């Protein structure tokens, strides 16, 4: 059984929800990322999401774009990221998934990517720009390899399409809370809870909600309807401060926000 | 459609001006995303867009060219899709954009084909068009695709050299990959990161190319080649001085290739060239580049 499936099965039995922080690999450098993943694991984060920097992240807002740009400026290579990941996954409890563009997966080779990621202890991939129409070969490889292929459903996804996406996904379904790109929002849309409830009736997959979540109130509102919550930009914005400020202080800052959100679950 | 707002991206500014014009005519608010570098080198089109009532948003991320303008327009659309229509300017991006753009652009190909038959009583021997994203070429070639005797030639931006980063010719130097929601030839590194590209012409300065061009390349129906900046500038001069036509720098790449091809052919050989844009927009930038060169030569 894939690791993520086991994790959510356990969570369901104990009535708990997953909290999943997102951070960029290599921002400001891989040592920082390595350390931060360990800290987030110690805090009790259920799953960790590692963003593989990409030159053209069209689904991402300014915070994550800037973070990817900082990482790529240092000429960070996929092999360096996977080396760091191999190390960190042997030290942490929480399973780790990558957010990765299909441009990268395709260039690397589908089979080769899944093999290399598994080798590095990664248990799944979120591929935001992989269309359902083109997802067949990747879904097949992931199924065969017990590697989760996490796909996205948005508020504008037609309902029949959402059902098809759920059918070719594994691990969990990533529900995008807003119509738009990643980034913190003051308010989340009002129809969100209903939409997720509808989706839940269509699939047995756990549903995790991401995009725009940055405050404890968001967490309190969404945790009851979801199986897990994903927080990215709010944390990555704090990582950006590691450019100038003292690293230990920045790390403390990030962990403070993460635990505040975690406690609101 | 029920949409009340229009967005577009533009490289050379031609598509931006066209979109702004249509929006002015129908009273729709219009936002055009344009790379900061292109805002600078295609200033006349920026003035036109603004005078037509469009808002031009200068994009300062990445290489500040067409690729980044497309990224920003797509991000806008992801947040605004409920009330906004995105008029993509090239045969790139996710389906069905490449098909929509090709079909609209093919008016020029159909008319050119018809006019050839009326004027010469036959089809041209060769058809030449420049290829950045490839919209004018797709529109020009498409009506000729079934005319197997007509040779189709696409000309990419050869830039300053064939070295990576110094040209914008993915069909010539790139390999298949994924960019902007389609699978096509693209300039990428081994990790799938999009490479920087370079061309004197803003409209050709793009690391990818429309997926149908990739198909035509692989099927052998269209031959793709590239033309360096310098040769395009020579063709610009030749057309300006001999014909009194200022071609766009983009189209100058096609003119250069057509001149080379025509020189090898008998007098009754017909070469159809797609003059996809006017060069007024480039006059200031060409003058600036020339002055820079002269300064360089003096130093």
Coordinates of C-alpha atoms in Angstrom, one line a residue:
Chain A
X1 CA 0.0 0.0 0.0
X2 CA 1.4 3.5 -0.9
X3 CA 2.7 5.4 2.1
X4 CA 0.2 8.3 1.7
X5 CA -2.8 5.9 1.7
X6 CA -1.6 4.3 4.9
X7 CA -1.1 7.7 6.5
X8 CA -4.6 8.9 5.6
X9 CA -6.1 5.6 6.7
X10 CA -4.5 6.0 10.1
X11 CA -5.6 9.7 10.3
X12 CA -9.2 8.7 9.5
X13 CA -9.3 6.1 12.2
X14 CA -8.1 8.6 14.8
X15 CA -10.2 11.4 13.4
X16 CA -7.2 13.6 12.7
X17 CA -6.4 15.8 9.8
X18 CA -3.2 16.3 7.8
X19 CA -1.2 19.5 8.0
X20 CA 1.1 20.0 5.1
X21 CA 3.6 22.8 4.8
X22 CA 5.0 23.7 1.4
X23 CA 8.5 25.0 1.0
X24 CA 10.8 25.5 -2.0
X25 CA 13.8 23.3 -2.5
X26 CA 17.0 25.4 -2.4
X27 CA 15.6 28.7 -1.2
X28 CA 17.9 30.3 0.0
X29 CA 20.0 27.1 -0.3
X30 CA 19.6 23.3 0.2
X31 CA 21.2 23.3 3.7
X32 CA 18.4 25.6 4.9
X33 CA 15.7 23.6 3.2
X34 CA 17.1 20.4 4.8
X35 CA 17.1 21.9 8.2
X36 CA 13.7 23.4 7.8
X37 CA 12.1 20.1 6.7
X38 CA 13.6 18.5 9.9
X39 CA 12.2 21.3 12.0
X40 CA 8.7 21.0 10.4
X41 CA 8.8 17.3 11.0
X42 CA 9.6 17.8 14.7
X43 CA 6.7 20.2 15.0
X44 CA 4.4 17.3 14.0
X45 CA 3.5 18.3 10.4
X46 CA 1.8 15.3 8.9
X47 CA 3.1 15.5 5.3
X48 CA 5.8 17.7 3.8
X49 CA 5.5 19.2 0.3
X50 CA 8.7 20.2 -1.4
X51 CA 8.5 22.5 -4.4
X52 CA 11.0 21.8 -7.2
X53 CA 11.9 25.2 -8.6
X54 CA 10.7 25.8 -12.1
X55 CA 11.5 28.7 -14.5
X56 CA 7.9 29.2 -15.6
X57 CA 5.5 28.4 -12.7
X58 CA 2.3 29.8 -14.2
X59 CA 0.1 28.6 -11.3
X60 CA 2.1 30.5 -8.7
X61 CA 1.8 33.9 -7.3
X62 CA 4.6 36.4 -6.7
X63 CA 5.9 34.9 -3.4
X64 CA 6.5 31.4 -4.8
X65 CA 7.7 32.7 -8.2
X66 CA 10.3 34.8 -6.4
X67 CA 11.3 31.9 -4.3
X68 CA 11.8 29.7 -7.4
X69 CA 13.8 32.4 -9.0
X70 CA 16.1 32.7 -6.0
X71 CA 16.7 29.0 -6.0
X72 CA 17.4 28.8 -9.7
X73 CA 19.8 31.7 -9.6
X74 CA 22.1 29.5 -7.6
X75 CA 22.1 27.0 -10.5
X76 CA 20.4 24.4 -8.4
X77 CA 20.0 21.1 -10.2
X78 CA 17.4 18.4 -9.8
X79 CA 20.1 15.9 -8.9
X80 CA 21.2 18.2 -6.0
X81 CA 17.6 18.4 -4.7
X82 CA 17.2 14.6 -4.9
X83 CA 20.5 14.1 -3.0
X84 CA 19.3 16.4 -0.2
X85 CA 15.9 14.7 -0.2
X86 CA 17.5 11.2 0.2
X87 CA 19.3 12.4 3.3
X88 CA 16.4 14.2 4.9
X89 CA 13.8 11.5 4.3
X90 CA 16.0 9.1 6.3
X91 CA 15.9 11.5 9.2
X92 CA 12.2 12.5 9.3
X93 CA 8.9 10.8 10.2
X94 CA 6.5 12.7 7.9
X95 CA 6.3 11.4 4.3
X96 CA 7.5 13.9 1.6
X97 CA 5.9 14.7 -1.7
X98 CA 7.2 17.0 -4.4
X99 CA 5.3 19.7 -6.3
X100 CA 6.9 19.5 -9.7
X101 CA 6.1 20.8 -13.2
X102 CA 5.4 18.3 -15.9
X103 CA 8.1 20.1 -18.0
X104 CA 10.7 18.8 -15.6
X105 CA 9.2 15.3 -15.2
X106 CA 8.9 14.9 -19.0
X107 CA 12.5 16.1 -19.6
X108 CA 13.8 13.8 -17.0
X109 CA 11.8 10.9 -18.2
X110 CA 8.6 9.7 -16.5
X111 CA 9.9 6.3 -15.4
X112 CA 13.2 7.7 -14.5
X113 CA 11.7 10.5 -12.5
X114 CA 9.5 8.2 -10.4
X115 CA 12.4 5.8 -9.8
X116 CA 14.7 8.6 -8.8
X117 CA 12.1 10.2 -6.5
X118 CA 11.4 6.9 -4.9
X119 CA 15.0 6.2 -4.4
X120 CA 15.2 9.6 -2.6
X121 CA 12.4 8.5 -0.3
X122 CA 9.7 10.7 -1.9
X123 CA 6.3 9.1 -1.8
X124 CA 4.3 11.1 -4.4
X125 CA 4.2 14.0 -6.9
X126 CA 1.8 16.9 -7.3
X127 CA 2.0 17.9 -11.0
X128 CA -0.1 21.0 -11.3
X129 CA 0.3 21.4 -15.1
X130 CA -0.4 17.8 -16.1
X131 CA -3.7 17.7 -17.8
X132 CA -6.1 14.8 -17.3
X133 CA -6.0 14.1 -21.0
X134 CA -2.3 13.6 -20.9
X135 CA -2.0 12.0 -17.5
X136 CA -2.5 8.4 -18.6
X137 CA 1.1 7.2 -18.9
X138 CA 2.2 9.0 -15.6
X139 CA -0.8 7.6 -13.7
X140 CA 0.0 4.1 -14.9
X141 CA 3.7 4.3 -13.9
X142 CA 2.7 5.7 -10.5
X143 CA 0.1 3.0 -9.9
X144 CA 2.6 0.3 -10.7
X145 CA 5.3 1.8 -8.5
X146 CA 3.0 2.6 -5.5
X147 CA 3.9 6.3 -6.0
X148 CA 1.1 8.7 -5.5
X149 CA 0.0 11.0 -8.3
X150 CA -1.7 13.9 -6.7
X151 CA -3.8 16.1 -9.1
X152 CA -5.7 19.3 -8.7
X153 CA -9.3 20.2 -8.8
X154 CA -10.3 23.9 -8.9
X155 CA -13.5 25.8 -8.3
X156 CA -13.8 26.2 -12.1
X157 CA -13.3 22.5 -12.9
X158 CA -16.5 21.2 -14.4
X159 CA -18.0 18.5 -12.2
X160 CA -17.7 15.6 -14.7
X161 CA -14.0 16.6 -15.2
X162 CA -13.5 16.7 -11.4
X163 CA -14.7 13.1 -11.2
X164 CA -12.3 12.0 -14.0
X165 CA -9.4 13.8 -12.2
X166 CA -10.3 12.0 -9.0
X167 CA -10.3 8.7 -10.9
X168 CA -6.8 9.1 -12.2
X169 CA -5.4 10.5 -8.9
X170 CA -3.9 8.6 -6.0
X171 CA -2.8 9.5 -2.5
X172 CA -5.1 12.5 -2.1
X173 CA -6.9 15.0 -4.2
X174 CA -5.6 18.6 -4.1
X175 CA -8.5 21.0 -4.0
X176 CA -7.6 24.5 -5.0
X177 CA -9.6 26.8 -2.7
X178 CA -9.6 29.8 -4.9
X179 CA -10.0 30.7 -8.6
X180 CA -6.5 31.9 -9.2
X181 CA -2.8 31.5 -8.4
X182 CA -1.0 30.6 -5.1
X183 CA -0.7 33.3 -2.5
X184 CA -2.1 34.4 0.8
X185 CA -5.7 35.7 0.9
X186 CA -7.5 37.6 3.6
X187 CA -10.8 35.8 2.9
X188 CA -11.5 32.5 1.3
X189 CA -14.5 32.1 -1.0
X190 CA -17.9 31.3 0.6
X191 CA -18.9 28.4 -1.6
X192 CA -15.7 26.5 -0.8
X193 CA -17.1 24.3 2.0
X194 CA -20.1 23.2 -0.2
X195 CA -17.8 22.5 -3.1
X196 CA -15.6 20.3 -1.1
X197 CA -18.6 18.5 0.5
X198 CA -19.9 17.7 -3.0
X199 CA -16.5 16.4 -4.1
X200 CA -16.3 14.2 -1.1
X201 CA -19.5 12.4 -2.2
X202 CA -17.8 11.6 -5.6
X203 CA -14.6 10.1 -4.3
X204 CA -13.1 8.0 -1.5
X205 CA -9.8 9.8 -1.9
X206 CA -8.8 12.1 0.9
X207 CA -9.2 15.8 0.0
X208 CA -6.6 18.3 0.9
X209 CA -7.2 22.0 0.4
X210 CA -4.5 24.5 -0.6
X211 CA -4.0 28.0 -2.1
X212 CA -4.6 31.1 0.0
X213 CA -4.5 29.5 3.4
X214 CA -2.4 31.6 5.8
X215 CA -4.3 32.3 9.0
X216 CA -5.6 30.2 11.9
X217 CA -9.2 31.3 11.1
X218 CA -8.8 29.7 7.6
X219 CA -7.6 26.6 9.2
X220 CA -10.5 26.5 11.7
X221 CA -13.0 27.0 8.9
X222 CA -11.6 24.4 6.5
X223 CA -10.2 21.7 8.7
X224 CA -13.6 20.2 9.5
X225 CA -14.5 19.6 5.8
X226 CA -11.1 18.5 4.6
X227 CA -8.7 15.6 5.2
X228 CA -5.8 18.0 5.2
X229 CA -4.7 21.5 4.6
X230 CA -1.7 22.9 2.6
X231 CA 0.1 26.1 3.5
X232 CA 2.7 27.5 1.1
X233 CA 3.1 31.2 0.4
X234 CA 2.6 32.3 4.0
X235 CA 5.7 30.2 5.0
X236 CA 7.7 30.9 1.8
X237 CA 7.3 34.6 2.4
X238 CA 9.1 34.2 5.7
X239 CA 11.8 32.0 4.0
X240 CA 12.5 35.0 1.8
X241 CA 13.8 36.9 4.9
X242 CA 16.6 34.4 5.2
X243 CA 18.4 36.4 2.5
X244 CA 19.3 39.2 5.0
X245 CA 18.3 38.2 8.5
X246 CA 19.8 35.7 10.9
X247 CA 18.9 32.2 9.6
X248 CA 18.1 30.7 13.0
X249 CA 15.7 33.6 13.7
X250 CA 14.0 33.2 10.3
X251 CA 13.7 29.4 10.9
X252 CA 12.1 30.1 14.3
X253 CA 9.7 32.6 12.7
X254 CA 8.6 30.0 10.1
X255 CA 8.1 27.3 12.7
X256 CA 6.2 29.7 14.9
X257 CA 3.6 30.3 12.1
X258 CA 3.5 26.6 11.2
X259 CA 2.8 25.6 14.8
X260 CA 0.2 28.3 15.2
X261 CA -1.6 26.9 12.1
X262 CA -1.0 23.4 13.3
X263 CA -2.6 24.1 16.6
X264 CA -5.7 25.5 14.9
X265 CA -6.4 22.2 13.2
Chain B
X1 CA -19.5 34.3 -24.0
X2 CA -20.7 36.9 -21.4
X3 CA -17.2 38.1 -20.7
X4 CA -16.8 41.8 -19.8
X5 CA -13.0 42.1 -19.9
X6 CA -10.3 41.2 -22.3
X7 CA -6.6 40.4 -21.7
X8 CA -3.8 39.6 -24.1
X9 CA 0.0 39.2 -24.2
X10 CA 2.2 40.7 -26.8
X11 CA 5.8 40.5 -27.9
X12 CA 6.3 42.9 -30.8
X13 CA 3.1 44.7 -29.9
X14 CA 1.2 43.9 -33.1
X15 CA -1.2 41.5 -31.4
X16 CA -1.6 44.0 -28.5
X17 CA -2.5 46.8 -30.9
X18 CA -5.0 44.5 -32.7
X19 CA -6.6 43.4 -29.4
X20 CA -6.7 47.0 -28.1
X21 CA -8.3 48.1 -31.4
X22 CA -11.1 45.5 -31.2
X23 CA -11.7 46.3 -27.5
X24 CA -11.9 50.1 -28.3
X25 CA -14.5 49.3 -31.0
X26 CA -16.6 47.2 -28.7
X27 CA -16.1 49.2 -25.5
X28 CA -14.4 46.5 -23.5
X29 CA -11.7 47.1 -20.9
X30 CA -8.4 45.7 -22.2
X31 CA -5.2 44.7 -20.4
X32 CA -2.1 43.8 -22.4
X33 CA 0.9 42.1 -20.8
X34 CA 4.2 42.9 -22.4
X35 CA 7.8 42.1 -21.3
X36 CA 9.6 45.2 -20.0
X37 CA 12.3 44.7 -22.6
X38 CA 9.7 44.6 -25.4
X39 CA 8.0 47.7 -24.0
X40 CA 11.3 49.5 -24.5
X41 CA 12.1 48.2 -28.0
X42 CA 8.6 48.3 -29.4
X43 CA 7.6 51.7 -27.9
X44 CA 5.5 52.9 -30.9
X45 CA 3.1 50.0 -30.4
X46 CA 2.9 50.7 -26.7
X47 CA 1.8 54.3 -27.5
X48 CA -0.8 53.0 -29.9
X49 CA -2.2 50.5 -27.4
X50 CA -2.4 53.3 -24.7
X51 CA -4.0 55.7 -27.2
X52 CA -6.6 53.0 -28.0
X53 CA -7.5 52.9 -24.3
X54 CA -5.7 49.7 -23.3
X55 CA -3.7 49.3 -20.1
X56 CA -0.2 48.0 -20.9
X57 CA 1.3 46.0 -18.0
X58 CA 5.0 45.8 -18.2
X59 CA 6.3 42.4 -17.0
X60 CA 9.6 42.5 -15.2
X61 CA 10.0 38.8 -14.3
X62 CA 12.4 36.4 -16.0
X63 CA 13.8 37.5 -19.3
X64 CA 11.2 40.4 -19.5
X65 CA 10.1 39.2 -23.0
X66 CA 7.2 37.3 -24.6
X67 CA 7.6 34.2 -22.6
X68 CA 7.2 36.1 -19.3
X69 CA 4.3 38.1 -20.8
X70 CA 2.5 34.8 -21.5
X71 CA 3.1 33.6 -17.9
X72 CA 1.6 36.8 -16.5
X73 CA -1.4 36.7 -18.8
X74 CA -2.1 33.1 -17.8
X75 CA -1.8 34.0 -14.1
X76 CA -4.3 36.9 -14.6
X77 CA -6.7 34.5 -16.4
X78 CA -6.5 31.9 -13.7
X79 CA -7.9 34.5 -11.3
X80 CA -10.2 36.2 -13.7
X81 CA -11.6 33.5 -16.0
X82 CA -15.2 34.1 -14.9
X83 CA -15.4 37.5 -16.4
X84 CA -12.3 37.7 -18.7
X85 CA -11.6 36.4 -22.1
X86 CA -7.9 35.7 -22.9
X87 CA -6.9 36.4 -26.5
X88 CA -3.6 34.6 -26.9
X89 CA -1.6 36.0 -29.7
X90 CA 0.3 33.0 -31.1
X91 CA -0.3 29.4 -31.9
X92 CA 1.1 28.4 -28.5
X93 CA -0.3 27.6 -25.1
X94 CA -2.8 24.9 -24.2
X95 CA -5.4 23.5 -26.5
X96 CA -7.5 24.9 -28.1
X97 CA -5.4 28.2 -28.4
X98 CA -3.1 26.9 -31.1
X99 CA -6.0 25.9 -33.2
X100 CA -8.1 29.1 -32.6
X101 CA -5.1 31.3 -33.5
X102 CA -4.2 29.2 -36.6
X103 CA -7.8 29.3 -37.9
X104 CA -8.1 33.1 -37.5
X105 CA -4.6 33.7 -39.0
X106 CA -5.3 31.5 -41.9
X107 CA -7.4 34.2 -43.6
X108 CA -4.1 35.6 -44.9
X109 CA -3.1 32.2 -46.3
X110 CA -6.4 31.6 -48.0
X111 CA -6.5 35.1 -49.5
X112 CA -2.8 34.8 -50.7
X113 CA -3.5 31.4 -52.2
X114 CA -6.6 32.7 -54.1
X115 CA -4.7 35.9 -55.2
X116 CA -1.9 33.7 -56.6
X117 CA -4.3 31.8 -58.7
X118 CA -6.0 34.9 -59.9
X119 CA -2.7 36.8 -60.7
X120 CA -0.5 34.0 -62.0
X121 CA -3.0 31.2 -62.8
X122 CA -1.1 28.9 -60.5
X123 CA 0.1 28.4 -56.9
X124 CA 3.5 29.6 -55.7
X125 CA 6.5 27.3 -55.8
X126 CA 7.5 28.3 -52.4
X127 CA 5.9 30.0 -49.4
X128 CA 8.1 31.7 -46.7
X129 CA 7.2 33.0 -43.3
X130 CA 9.0 33.8 -40.1
X131 CA 8.4 31.7 -37.0
X132 CA 8.5 32.8 -33.4
X133 CA 5.5 31.2 -31.7
X134 CA 4.5 30.8 -35.3
X135 CA 1.1 32.4 -35.7
X136 CA 1.6 34.2 -39.0
X137 CA 3.4 31.2 -40.5
X138 CA 0.7 28.8 -39.3
X139 CA -1.9 31.0 -40.9
X140 CA 0.0 31.3 -44.1
X141 CA 1.0 27.7 -44.4
X142 CA -2.2 26.0 -43.3
X143 CA -4.3 26.6 -46.6
X144 CA -1.3 25.3 -48.6
X145 CA -0.7 22.1 -46.5
X146 CA -2.6 19.9 -49.0
X147 CA -0.8 21.5 -52.0
X148 CA 2.0 19.0 -51.9
X149 CA 3.9 20.8 -54.8
X150 CA 4.1 24.0 -52.8
X151 CA 7.3 24.1 -50.7
X152 CA 6.7 25.6 -47.3
X153 CA 9.6 27.3 -45.4
X154 CA 9.6 28.6 -41.9
X155 CA 12.3 30.9 -40.7
X156 CA 13.3 31.1 -37.1
X157 CA 15.3 33.8 -35.3
X158 CA 19.0 32.9 -35.6
X159 CA 20.0 35.7 -33.3
X160 CA 23.7 36.3 -32.9
X161 CA 25.0 32.8 -33.1
X162 CA 24.0 29.1 -32.8
X163 CA 25.3 29.0 -29.2
X164 CA 22.6 28.4 -26.5
X165 CA 21.1 31.6 -25.3
X166 CA 22.1 33.6 -28.4
X167 CA 19.2 32.6 -30.7
X168 CA 15.5 31.8 -30.5
X169 CA 15.3 28.8 -32.9
X170 CA 13.8 25.8 -31.0
X171 CA 12.8 24.0 -34.2
X172 CA 16.4 24.2 -35.4
X173 CA 18.3 23.8 -32.1
X174 CA 15.8 22.6 -29.5
X175 CA 14.1 19.3 -28.6
X176 CA 10.6 18.2 -27.7
X177 CA 9.4 19.2 -24.3
X178 CA 6.6 20.9 -22.4
X179 CA 6.1 24.7 -22.1
X180 CA 2.9 26.8 -21.5
X181 CA 0.6 23.8 -21.7
X182 CA 1.7 22.3 -24.9
X183 CA 4.2 19.7 -26.1
X184 CA 6.5 21.0 -28.8
X185 CA 10.1 21.8 -29.6
X186 CA 11.5 24.0 -26.9
X187 CA 14.8 25.4 -25.7
X188 CA 15.3 23.8 -22.3
X189 CA 18.2 22.6 -20.2
X190 CA 18.5 18.9 -19.1
X191 CA 16.4 19.6 -16.0
X192 CA 13.5 21.0 -18.0
X193 CA 14.1 24.6 -17.1
X194 CA 13.3 27.0 -20.0
X195 CA 16.5 28.4 -21.5
X196 CA 17.0 32.1 -22.2
X197 CA 16.7 33.0 -25.8
X198 CA 17.6 36.0 -27.8
X199 CA 16.5 37.8 -31.0
X200 CA 16.7 41.3 -32.3
X201 CA 13.0 40.9 -33.0
X202 CA 10.6 40.9 -30.0
X203 CA 8.0 38.9 -31.8
X204 CA 10.4 36.0 -32.4
X205 CA 12.1 36.1 -29.0
X206 CA 10.4 33.0 -27.6
X207 CA 11.9 29.7 -26.4
X208 CA 9.0 27.5 -27.7
X209 CA 7.0 27.2 -30.8
X210 CA 3.4 26.2 -31.7
X211 CA 2.9 22.4 -31.5
X212 CA 1.5 22.2 -35.1
X213 CA 4.9 23.5 -36.4
X214 CA 6.6 20.7 -34.5
X215 CA 4.2 18.3 -36.2
X216 CA 4.9 19.8 -39.6
X217 CA 8.7 19.6 -39.0
X218 CA 8.5 16.0 -38.0
X219 CA 6.2 15.1 -40.9
X220 CA 8.5 16.9 -43.2
X221 CA 5.7 19.0 -44.7
X222 CA 7.4 22.2 -43.7
X223 CA 11.2 23.0 -43.8
X224 CA 12.4 25.1 -41.0
X225 CA 15.6 27.1 -41.1
X226 CA 17.0 30.1 -39.2
X227 CA 18.2 33.6 -40.1
X228 CA 20.7 35.6 -38.0
X229 CA 19.9 39.1 -36.8
X230 CA 22.5 40.6 -39.1
X231 CA 21.0 39.0 -42.3
X232 CA 17.5 40.0 -41.2
X233 CA 18.7 43.6 -40.9
X234 CA 20.2 43.5 -44.4
X235 CA 16.9 42.2 -45.7
X236 CA 15.1 45.0 -43.9
X237 CA 17.3 47.6 -45.7
X238 CA 16.9 45.9 -49.1
X239 CA 13.1 45.9 -48.9
X240 CA 13.0 49.5 -47.6
X241 CA 15.4 50.9 -50.2
X242 CA 14.3 48.9 -53.2
X243 CA 10.6 48.6 -52.7
X244 CA 9.8 51.4 -50.3
X245 CA 8.4 49.0 -47.8
X246 CA 9.4 49.0 -44.1
X247 CA 9.0 45.4 -43.0
X248 CA 8.8 44.4 -39.4
X249 CA 12.0 42.9 -38.0
X250 CA 10.1 39.7 -37.6
X251 CA 9.1 39.6 -41.2
X252 CA 12.6 40.7 -42.3
X253 CA 13.7 37.1 -41.4
X254 CA 11.3 35.7 -44.0
X255 CA 12.3 38.4 -46.5
X256 CA 16.0 37.4 -46.1
X257 CA 15.3 33.7 -46.7
X258 CA 13.1 34.5 -49.7
X259 CA 15.9 36.6 -51.3
X260 CA 18.3 33.7 -50.8
X261 CA 15.9 31.2 -52.3
X262 CA 14.8 33.4 -55.2
X263 CA 18.4 34.1 -56.3
X264 CA 18.8 30.4 -57.1
X265 CA 15.6 30.1 -59.1
X266 CA 14.5 30.9 -62.7
X267 CA 12.5 34.1 -63.4
X268 CA 9.1 32.4 -63.5
X269 CA 9.6 30.9 -60.1
X270 CA 7.1 32.3 -57.6
X271 CA 8.0 32.8 -53.9
X272 CA 5.3 34.0 -51.7
X273 CA 6.6 35.9 -48.6
X274 CA 4.4 36.6 -45.6
X275 CA 5.0 40.3 -44.7
X276 CA 3.5 39.8 -41.3
X277 CA 4.1 43.2 -39.9
X278 CA 5.1 46.8 -40.6
X279 CA 8.5 48.1 -39.6
X280 CA 7.5 51.5 -38.3
X281 CA 7.6 50.0 -34.8
X282 CA 11.2 49.0 -35.3
X283 CA 12.5 52.3 -36.9
X284 CA 13.7 53.8 -33.6
X285 CA 15.3 50.6 -32.3
X286 CA 17.1 49.9 -35.6
X287 CA 18.4 53.5 -35.6
X288 CA 19.6 53.1 -32.0
X289 CA 21.4 49.8 -32.8
X290 CA 23.1 51.3 -35.8
X291 CA 24.3 54.3 -33.8
X292 CA 25.6 51.9 -31.1
X293 CA 27.4 49.9 -33.8
X294 CA 29.0 53.1 -35.3
X295 CA 30.0 54.2 -31.8
X296 CA 31.6 50.8 -31.3
X297 CA 33.4 51.0 -34.6
X298 CA 34.8 54.4 -33.7
X299 CA 36.0 53.3 -30.3

